[in-house]
CSV table of C-alpha atoms and ligand atoms in Angstrom, one decimal:
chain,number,residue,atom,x,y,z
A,11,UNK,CA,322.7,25.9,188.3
A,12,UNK,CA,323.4,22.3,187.5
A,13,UNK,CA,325.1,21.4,184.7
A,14,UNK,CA,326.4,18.5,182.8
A,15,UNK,CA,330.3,18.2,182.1
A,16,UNK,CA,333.5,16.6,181.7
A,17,UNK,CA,335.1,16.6,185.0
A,18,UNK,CA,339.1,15.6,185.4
A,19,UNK,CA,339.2,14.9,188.7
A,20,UNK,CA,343.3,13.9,188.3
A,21,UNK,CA,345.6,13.5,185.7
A,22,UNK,CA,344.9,11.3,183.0
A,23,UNK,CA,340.8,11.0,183.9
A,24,UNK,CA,338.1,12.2,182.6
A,25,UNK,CA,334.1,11.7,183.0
A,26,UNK,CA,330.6,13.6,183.0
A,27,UNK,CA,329.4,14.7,185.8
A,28,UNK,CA,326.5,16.8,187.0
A,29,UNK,CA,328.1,19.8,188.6
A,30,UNK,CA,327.0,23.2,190.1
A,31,UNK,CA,328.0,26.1,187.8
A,32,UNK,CA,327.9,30.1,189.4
A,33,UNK,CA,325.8,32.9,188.1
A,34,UNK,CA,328.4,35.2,185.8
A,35,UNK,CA,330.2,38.1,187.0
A,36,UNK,CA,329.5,41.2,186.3
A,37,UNK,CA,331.9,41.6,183.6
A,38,UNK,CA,331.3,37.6,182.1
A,39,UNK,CA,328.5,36.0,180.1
A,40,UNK,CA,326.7,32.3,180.5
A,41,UNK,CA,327.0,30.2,177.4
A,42,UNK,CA,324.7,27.3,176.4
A,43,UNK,CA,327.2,25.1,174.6
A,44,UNK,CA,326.0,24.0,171.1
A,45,UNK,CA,329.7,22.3,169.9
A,46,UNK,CA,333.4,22.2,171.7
A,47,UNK,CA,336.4,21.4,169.5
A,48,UNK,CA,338.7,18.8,171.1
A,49,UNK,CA,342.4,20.3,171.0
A,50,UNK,CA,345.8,18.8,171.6
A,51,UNK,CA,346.3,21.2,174.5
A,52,UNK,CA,343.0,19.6,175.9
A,53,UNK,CA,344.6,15.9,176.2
A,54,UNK,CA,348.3,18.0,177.0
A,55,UNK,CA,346.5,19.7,180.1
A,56,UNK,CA,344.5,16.3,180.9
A,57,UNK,CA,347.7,13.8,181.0
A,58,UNK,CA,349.2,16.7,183.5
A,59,UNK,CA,352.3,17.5,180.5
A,60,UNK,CA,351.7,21.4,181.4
A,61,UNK,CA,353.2,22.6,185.0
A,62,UNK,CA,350.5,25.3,185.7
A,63,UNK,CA,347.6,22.3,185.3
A,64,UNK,CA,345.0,22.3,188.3
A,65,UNK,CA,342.6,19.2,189.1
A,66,UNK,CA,339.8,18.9,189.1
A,67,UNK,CA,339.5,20.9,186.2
A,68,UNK,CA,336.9,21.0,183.3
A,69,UNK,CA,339.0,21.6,180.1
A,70,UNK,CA,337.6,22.1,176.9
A,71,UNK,CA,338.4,25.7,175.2
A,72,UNK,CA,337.1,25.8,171.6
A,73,UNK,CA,333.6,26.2,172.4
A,74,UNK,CA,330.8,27.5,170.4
A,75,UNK,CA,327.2,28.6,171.7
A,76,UNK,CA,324.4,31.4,172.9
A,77,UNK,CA,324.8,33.7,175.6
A,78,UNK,CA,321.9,33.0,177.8
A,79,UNK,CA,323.0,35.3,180.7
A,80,UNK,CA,325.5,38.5,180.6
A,81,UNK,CA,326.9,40.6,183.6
A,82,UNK,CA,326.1,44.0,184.5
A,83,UNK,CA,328.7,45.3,182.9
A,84,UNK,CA,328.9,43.9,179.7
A,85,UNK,CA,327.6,45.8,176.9
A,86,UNK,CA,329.5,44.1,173.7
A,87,UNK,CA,327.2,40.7,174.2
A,88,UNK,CA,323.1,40.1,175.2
A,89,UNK,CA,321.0,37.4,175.5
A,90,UNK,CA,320.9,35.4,172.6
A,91,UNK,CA,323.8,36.3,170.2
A,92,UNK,CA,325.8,33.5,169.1
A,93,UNK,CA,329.5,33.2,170.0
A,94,UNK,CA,333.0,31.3,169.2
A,95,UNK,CA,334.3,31.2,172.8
A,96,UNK,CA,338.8,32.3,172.2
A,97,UNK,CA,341.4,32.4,174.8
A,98,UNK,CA,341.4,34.4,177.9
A,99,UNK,CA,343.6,37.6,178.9
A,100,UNK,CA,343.5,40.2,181.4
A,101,UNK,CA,342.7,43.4,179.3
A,102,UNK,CA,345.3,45.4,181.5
A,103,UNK,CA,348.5,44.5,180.8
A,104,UNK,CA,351.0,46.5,178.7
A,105,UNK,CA,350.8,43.5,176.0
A,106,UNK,CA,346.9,43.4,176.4
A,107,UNK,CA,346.7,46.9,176.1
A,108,UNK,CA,348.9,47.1,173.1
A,109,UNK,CA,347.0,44.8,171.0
A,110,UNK,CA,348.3,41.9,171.8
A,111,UNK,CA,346.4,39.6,173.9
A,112,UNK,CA,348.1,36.5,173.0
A,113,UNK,CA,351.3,37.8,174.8
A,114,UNK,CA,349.5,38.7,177.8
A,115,UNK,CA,351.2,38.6,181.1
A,116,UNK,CA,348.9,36.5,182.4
A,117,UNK,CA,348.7,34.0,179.7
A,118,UNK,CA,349.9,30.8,181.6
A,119,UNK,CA,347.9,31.3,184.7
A,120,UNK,CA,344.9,32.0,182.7
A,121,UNK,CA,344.8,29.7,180.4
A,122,UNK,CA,346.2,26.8,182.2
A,123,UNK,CA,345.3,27.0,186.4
A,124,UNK,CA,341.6,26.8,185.7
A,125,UNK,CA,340.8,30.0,187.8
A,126,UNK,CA,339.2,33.1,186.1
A,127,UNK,CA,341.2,36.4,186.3
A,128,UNK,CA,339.6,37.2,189.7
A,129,UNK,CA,341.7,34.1,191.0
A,130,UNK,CA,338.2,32.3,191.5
A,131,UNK,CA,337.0,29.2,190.2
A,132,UNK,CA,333.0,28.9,188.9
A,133,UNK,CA,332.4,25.5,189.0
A,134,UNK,CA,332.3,23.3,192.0
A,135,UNK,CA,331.3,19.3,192.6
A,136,UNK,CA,330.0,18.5,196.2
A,137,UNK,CA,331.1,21.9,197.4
A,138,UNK,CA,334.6,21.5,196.0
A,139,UNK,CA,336.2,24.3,193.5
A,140,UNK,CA,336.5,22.9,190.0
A,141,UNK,CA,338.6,25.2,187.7
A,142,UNK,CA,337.5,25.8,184.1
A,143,UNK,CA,340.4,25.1,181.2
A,144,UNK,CA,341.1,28.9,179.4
A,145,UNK,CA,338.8,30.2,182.0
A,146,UNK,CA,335.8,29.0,179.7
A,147,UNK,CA,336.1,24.8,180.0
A,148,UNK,CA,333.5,24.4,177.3
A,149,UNK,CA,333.5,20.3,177.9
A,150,UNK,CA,330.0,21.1,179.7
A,151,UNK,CA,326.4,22.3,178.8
A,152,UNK,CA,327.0,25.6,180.0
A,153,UNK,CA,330.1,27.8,180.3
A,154,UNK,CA,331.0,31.3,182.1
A,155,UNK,CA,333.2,33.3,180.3
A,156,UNK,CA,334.3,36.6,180.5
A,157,UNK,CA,333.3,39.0,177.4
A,158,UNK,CA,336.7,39.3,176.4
A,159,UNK,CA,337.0,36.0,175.3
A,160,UNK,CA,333.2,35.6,173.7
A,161,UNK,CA,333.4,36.5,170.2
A,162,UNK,CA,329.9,37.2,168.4
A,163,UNK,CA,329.1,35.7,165.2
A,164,UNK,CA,326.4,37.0,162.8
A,165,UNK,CA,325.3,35.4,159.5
A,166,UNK,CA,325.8,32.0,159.9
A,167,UNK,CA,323.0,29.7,160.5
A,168,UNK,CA,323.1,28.2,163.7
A,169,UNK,CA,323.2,24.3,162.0
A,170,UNK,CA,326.8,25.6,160.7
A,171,UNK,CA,328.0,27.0,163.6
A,172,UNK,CA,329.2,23.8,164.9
A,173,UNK,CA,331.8,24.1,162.5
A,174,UNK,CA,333.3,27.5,163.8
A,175,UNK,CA,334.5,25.7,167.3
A,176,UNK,CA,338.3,25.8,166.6
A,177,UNK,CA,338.2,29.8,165.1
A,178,UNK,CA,338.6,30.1,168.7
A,179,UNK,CA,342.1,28.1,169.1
A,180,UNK,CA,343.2,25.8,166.4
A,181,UNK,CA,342.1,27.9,162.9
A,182,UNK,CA,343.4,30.7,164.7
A,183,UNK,CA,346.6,29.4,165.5
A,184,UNK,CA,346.9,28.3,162.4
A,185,UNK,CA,345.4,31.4,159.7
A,186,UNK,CA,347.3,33.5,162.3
A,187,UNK,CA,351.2,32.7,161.7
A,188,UNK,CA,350.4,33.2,158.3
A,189,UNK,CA,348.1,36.0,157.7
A,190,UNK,CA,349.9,38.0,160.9
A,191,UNK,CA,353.6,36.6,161.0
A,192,UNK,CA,354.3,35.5,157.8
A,193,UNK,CA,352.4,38.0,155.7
A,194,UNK,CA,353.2,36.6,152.4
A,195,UNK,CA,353.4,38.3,149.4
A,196,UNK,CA,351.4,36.8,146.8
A,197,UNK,CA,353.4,34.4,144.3
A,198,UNK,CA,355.5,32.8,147.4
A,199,UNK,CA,356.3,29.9,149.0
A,200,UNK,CA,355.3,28.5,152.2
A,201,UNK,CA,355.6,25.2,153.6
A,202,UNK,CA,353.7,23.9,156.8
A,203,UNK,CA,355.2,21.0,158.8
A,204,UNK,CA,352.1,18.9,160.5
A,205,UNK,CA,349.0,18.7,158.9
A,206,UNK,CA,346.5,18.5,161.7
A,207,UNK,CA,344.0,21.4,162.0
A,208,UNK,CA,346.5,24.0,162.9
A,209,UNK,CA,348.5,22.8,159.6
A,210,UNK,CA,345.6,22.5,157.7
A,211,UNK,CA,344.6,26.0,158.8
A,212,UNK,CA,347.5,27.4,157.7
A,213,UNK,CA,347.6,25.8,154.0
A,214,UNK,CA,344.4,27.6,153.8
A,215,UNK,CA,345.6,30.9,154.9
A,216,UNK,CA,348.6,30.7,152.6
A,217,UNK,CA,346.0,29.9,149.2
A,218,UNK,CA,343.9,32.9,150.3
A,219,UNK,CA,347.5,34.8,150.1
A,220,UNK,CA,348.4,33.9,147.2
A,221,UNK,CA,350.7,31.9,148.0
A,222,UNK,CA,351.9,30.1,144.1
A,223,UNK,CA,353.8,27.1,146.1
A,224,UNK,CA,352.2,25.6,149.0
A,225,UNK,CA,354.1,22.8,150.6
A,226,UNK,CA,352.3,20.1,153.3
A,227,UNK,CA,354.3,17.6,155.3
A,228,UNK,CA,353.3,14.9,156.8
A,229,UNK,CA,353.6,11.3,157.4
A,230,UNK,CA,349.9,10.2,156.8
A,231,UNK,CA,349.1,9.8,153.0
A,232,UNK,CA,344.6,10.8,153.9
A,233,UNK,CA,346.2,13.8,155.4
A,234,UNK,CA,348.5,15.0,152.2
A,235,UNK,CA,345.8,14.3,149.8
A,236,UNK,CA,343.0,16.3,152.6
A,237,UNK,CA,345.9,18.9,152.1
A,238,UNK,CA,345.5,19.1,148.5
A,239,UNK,CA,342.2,19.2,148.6
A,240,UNK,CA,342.1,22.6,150.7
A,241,UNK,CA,344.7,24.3,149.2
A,242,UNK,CA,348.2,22.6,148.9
A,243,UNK,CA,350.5,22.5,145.4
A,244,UNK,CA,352.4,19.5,146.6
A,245,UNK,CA,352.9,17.4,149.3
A,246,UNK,CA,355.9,15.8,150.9
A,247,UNK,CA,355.5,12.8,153.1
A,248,UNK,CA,358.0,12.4,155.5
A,249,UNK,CA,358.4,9.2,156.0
A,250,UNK,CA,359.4,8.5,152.7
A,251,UNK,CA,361.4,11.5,152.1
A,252,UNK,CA,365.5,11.1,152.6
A,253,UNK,CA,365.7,14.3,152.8
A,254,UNK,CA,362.7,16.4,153.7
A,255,UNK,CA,364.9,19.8,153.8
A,256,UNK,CA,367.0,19.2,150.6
A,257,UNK,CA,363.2,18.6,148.7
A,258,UNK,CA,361.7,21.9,149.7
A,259,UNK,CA,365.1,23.6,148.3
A,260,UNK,CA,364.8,21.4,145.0
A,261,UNK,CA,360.5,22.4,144.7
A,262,UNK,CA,361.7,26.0,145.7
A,263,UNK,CA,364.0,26.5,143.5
A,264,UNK,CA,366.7,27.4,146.7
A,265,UNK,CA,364.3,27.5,149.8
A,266,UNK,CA,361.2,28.3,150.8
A,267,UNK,CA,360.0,32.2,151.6
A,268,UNK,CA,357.8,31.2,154.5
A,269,UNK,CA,357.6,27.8,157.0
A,270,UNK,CA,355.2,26.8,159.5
A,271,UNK,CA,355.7,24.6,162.1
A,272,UNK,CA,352.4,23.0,163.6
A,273,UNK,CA,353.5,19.0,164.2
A,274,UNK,CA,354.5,19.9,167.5
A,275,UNK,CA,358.0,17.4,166.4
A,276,UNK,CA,360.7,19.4,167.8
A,277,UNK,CA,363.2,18.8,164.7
A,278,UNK,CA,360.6,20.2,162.6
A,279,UNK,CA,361.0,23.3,164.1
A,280,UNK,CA,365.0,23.1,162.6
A,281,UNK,CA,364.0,21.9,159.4
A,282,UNK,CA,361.0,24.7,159.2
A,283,UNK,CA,364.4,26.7,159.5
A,284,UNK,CA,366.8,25.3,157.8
A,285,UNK,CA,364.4,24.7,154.5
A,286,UNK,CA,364.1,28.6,154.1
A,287,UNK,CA,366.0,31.0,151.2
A,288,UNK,CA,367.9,34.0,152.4
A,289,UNK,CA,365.6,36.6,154.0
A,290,UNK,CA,362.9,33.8,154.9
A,291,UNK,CA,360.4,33.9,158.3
A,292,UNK,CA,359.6,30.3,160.0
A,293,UNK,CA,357.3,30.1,162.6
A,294,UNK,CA,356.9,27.7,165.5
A,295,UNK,CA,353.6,27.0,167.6
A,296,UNK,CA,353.4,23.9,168.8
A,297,UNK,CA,355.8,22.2,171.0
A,298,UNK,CA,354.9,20.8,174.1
A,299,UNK,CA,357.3,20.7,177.3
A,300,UNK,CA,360.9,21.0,177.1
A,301,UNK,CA,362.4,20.3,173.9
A,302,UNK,CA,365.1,22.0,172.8
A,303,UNK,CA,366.9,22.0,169.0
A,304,UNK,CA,370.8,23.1,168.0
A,305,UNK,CA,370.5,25.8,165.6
A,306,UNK,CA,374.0,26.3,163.6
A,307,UNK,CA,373.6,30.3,164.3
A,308,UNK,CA,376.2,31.6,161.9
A,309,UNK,CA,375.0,30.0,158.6
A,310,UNK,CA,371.5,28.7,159.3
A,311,UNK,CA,369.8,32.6,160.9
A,312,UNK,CA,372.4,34.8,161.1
A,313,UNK,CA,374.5,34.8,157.3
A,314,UNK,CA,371.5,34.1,155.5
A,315,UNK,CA,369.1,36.8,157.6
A,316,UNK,CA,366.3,34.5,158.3
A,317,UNK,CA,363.6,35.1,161.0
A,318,UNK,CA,363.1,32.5,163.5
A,319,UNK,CA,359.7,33.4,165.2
A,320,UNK,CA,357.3,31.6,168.2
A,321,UNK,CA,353.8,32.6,168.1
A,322,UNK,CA,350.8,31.9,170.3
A,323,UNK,CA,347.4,31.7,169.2
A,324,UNK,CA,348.6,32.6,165.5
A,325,UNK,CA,348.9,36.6,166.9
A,326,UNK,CA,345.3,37.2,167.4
A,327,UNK,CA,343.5,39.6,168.6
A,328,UNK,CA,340.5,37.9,169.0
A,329,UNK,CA,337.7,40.4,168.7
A,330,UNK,CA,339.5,42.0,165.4
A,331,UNK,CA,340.9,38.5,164.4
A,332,UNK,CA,337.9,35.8,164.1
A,333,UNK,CA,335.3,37.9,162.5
A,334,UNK,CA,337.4,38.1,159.5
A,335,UNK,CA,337.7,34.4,159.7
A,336,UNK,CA,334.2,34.2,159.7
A,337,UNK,CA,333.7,35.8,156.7
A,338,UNK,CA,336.7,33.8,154.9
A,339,UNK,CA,334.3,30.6,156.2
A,340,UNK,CA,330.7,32.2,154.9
A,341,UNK,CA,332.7,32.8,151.9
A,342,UNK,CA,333.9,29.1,151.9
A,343,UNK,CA,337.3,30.4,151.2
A,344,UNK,CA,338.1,28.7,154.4
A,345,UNK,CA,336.9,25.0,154.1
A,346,UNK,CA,337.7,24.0,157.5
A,347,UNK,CA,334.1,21.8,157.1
A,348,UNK,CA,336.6,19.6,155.6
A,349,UNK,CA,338.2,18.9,158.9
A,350,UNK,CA,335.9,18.1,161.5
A,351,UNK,CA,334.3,14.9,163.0
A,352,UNK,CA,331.6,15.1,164.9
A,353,UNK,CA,330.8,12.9,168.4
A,354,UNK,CA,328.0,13.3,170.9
A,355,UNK,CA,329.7,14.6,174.0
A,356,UNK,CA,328.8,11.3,176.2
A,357,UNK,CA,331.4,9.8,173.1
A,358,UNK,CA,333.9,12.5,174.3
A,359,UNK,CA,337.1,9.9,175.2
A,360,UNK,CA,336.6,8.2,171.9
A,361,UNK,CA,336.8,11.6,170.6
A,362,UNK,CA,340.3,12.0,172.2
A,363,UNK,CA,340.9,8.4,170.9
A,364,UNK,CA,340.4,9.5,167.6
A,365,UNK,CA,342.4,12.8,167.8
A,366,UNK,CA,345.3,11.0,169.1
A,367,UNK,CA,345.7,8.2,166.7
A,368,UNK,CA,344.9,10.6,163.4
A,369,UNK,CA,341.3,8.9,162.8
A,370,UNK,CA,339.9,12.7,163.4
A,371,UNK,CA,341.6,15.9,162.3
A,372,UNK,CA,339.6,17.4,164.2
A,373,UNK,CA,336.7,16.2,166.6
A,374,UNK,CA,334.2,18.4,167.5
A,375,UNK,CA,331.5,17.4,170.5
A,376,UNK,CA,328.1,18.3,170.1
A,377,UNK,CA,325.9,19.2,172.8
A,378,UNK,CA,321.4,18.8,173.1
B,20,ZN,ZN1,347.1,40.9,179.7
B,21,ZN,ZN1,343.8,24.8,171.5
């Protein structure tokens, strides 16, 4: 069928085109696309910053829609149930099989090469293969996915489901270090470094745990106060902070419990470390390309027995995972309404625009 979407045809360039999309496979559904969340991967994978990248490629991977079409052999999904499109894995691998998707073997080539797990692409302009970003590329009208990565969602009217787009990546990522890595203990401390969606996610998470201090850093004073607004006890802006390490251990009382890492600023990730108490967790999820930090072993992890953790996809297991978010959301323990811009998808570069300089936390595209 033809479809309308948001072709990269090389690095750094993207615009909508009508292309020709393939029926699904046996074990994959079709997806009308009602809204697609714009993610920092997105423009990562666009400007060519990851190696496994593939052009022409439709990226896009936070989408949100109705299954129109589903193979022969799916029997979790039919026509017409409403879905928050996650990340793809193979289902078959040790990881996958343990309940662990996010640490599937197969994660780079999946997510990033644009094929499906077949090694085939779905999409094709003027008889040329076009892959599809997280085997899904939800920057069109219509995506193929396999049922894996389709999530359905019941009880929310379908004029809010534009706001459940980034359950599928970003609220993930970010509810996910803390309700599956972090784990706090009600009446601790937590601070999260960044306070884009991901961050913003995770201040959430942390006030549904009971979390008593909640720390946000950031350098952009609408972000702090957002921060406050959805769950934070106090803020810290960096860029008028000395000392943004020796302020968490004066508000803690010694160091924090728990740290997130979401700005993606590699020496976050050391002060996300360095700002814990004995026995504390940080965890990292967001740099992009090869940074690397010094980490003084001896009496910064090893003396003080802290837990220095990377995490994909905040630990989800998808299928298990976002349904429970869902419910936080129809709940509205999970105000992530707060966060989202919306643009028409033809608007789709200012979207990135907007991402990029901080005028959207988080843009969502919505489709006719
Ligand atoms: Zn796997
Ligand atoms: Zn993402």
């Amino acid at each position: 069928m033809k479809i309308t979407a948001a072709v990269t045809r090389s690095k750094g360039e993207l615009s909508i085109e009508q292309v020709d999309l393939a029926p699904p496979k046996q074990s994959e559904v079709l997806v009308k696309i009602l809204a697609a969340g714009v993610c920092h991967t997105d423009a990562a994978g666009i400007q060519g910053f990851i190696p496994w990248i593939t052009y022409p490629q439709v990226f896009g991977h936070e989408g949100v829609g109705i299954v129109e079409e589903a193979g022969d052999a799916v029997d979790t999904l039919k026509p017409g149930d409403r879905v928050a499109l996650t990340f793809p894995s193979c289902g078959h691998c040790g990881f996958c099989l343990d309940g662990a998707p996010y640490a599937c073997d197969h994660l780079n080539e999946l997510f990033f090469s644009g094929a499906y797990k077949d090694g085939t692409r779905r999409i094709s302009l003027n008889g040329e293969a076009v892959g599809s970003f997280f085997a899904q590329g939800s920057f069109a009208a219509y995506a193929i996915v396999d049922a894996r990565n389709a999530v359905k969602v019941t009880g929310v009217p379908d004029d809010r489901l534009k706001y459940l787009c980034s359950m599928g990546c970003g609220v993930q990522t970010g509810t996910g270090m803390v309700f599956n890595r972090c784990k706090p203990e009600p009446g601790t401390s937590l601070v999260v470094f960044g306070c884009g969606g991901v961050g913003m996610s995770a201040v959430m998470a942390a006030a549904i745990s009971g979390c008593t201090e909640i720390i946000a850093v950031d350098i952009v004073p609408s972000r702090l106060k957002l921060a406050l607004e959805v769950g934070a006890t106090t803020t810290i802006n960096a860029a008028e902070t000395k000392d943004v390490v020796a302020k968490i251990q004066e508000i803690t009382n010694g160091g924090a419990h728990y740290a997130v890492e979401s700005s993606g600023i590699p020496g976050c990730s050391l002060q996300a470390l360095l700002c814990l108490r004995r026995l504390g967790t940080a965890v990292v999820c967001s740099v992009t390309g090869p940074a690397e930090i010094s980490i003084p072993i001896e009496m910064g992890l090893m003396n003080p027995s802290k837990k220095f953790v990377g995490l994909t996809e905040g630990g989800s297991n998808p299928q298990v995972f976002i349904p429970k978010l869902v419910e936080y959301f129809k709940a509205g323990r999970l105000p992530i309404d707060k966060l989202v811009k919306f643009y028409d998808f033809k608007d789709i570069n200012r979207a990135f625009e907007d991402s990029h300089s901080g005028v959207a936390i988080k843009p969502i595209l919505l489709f006719d």
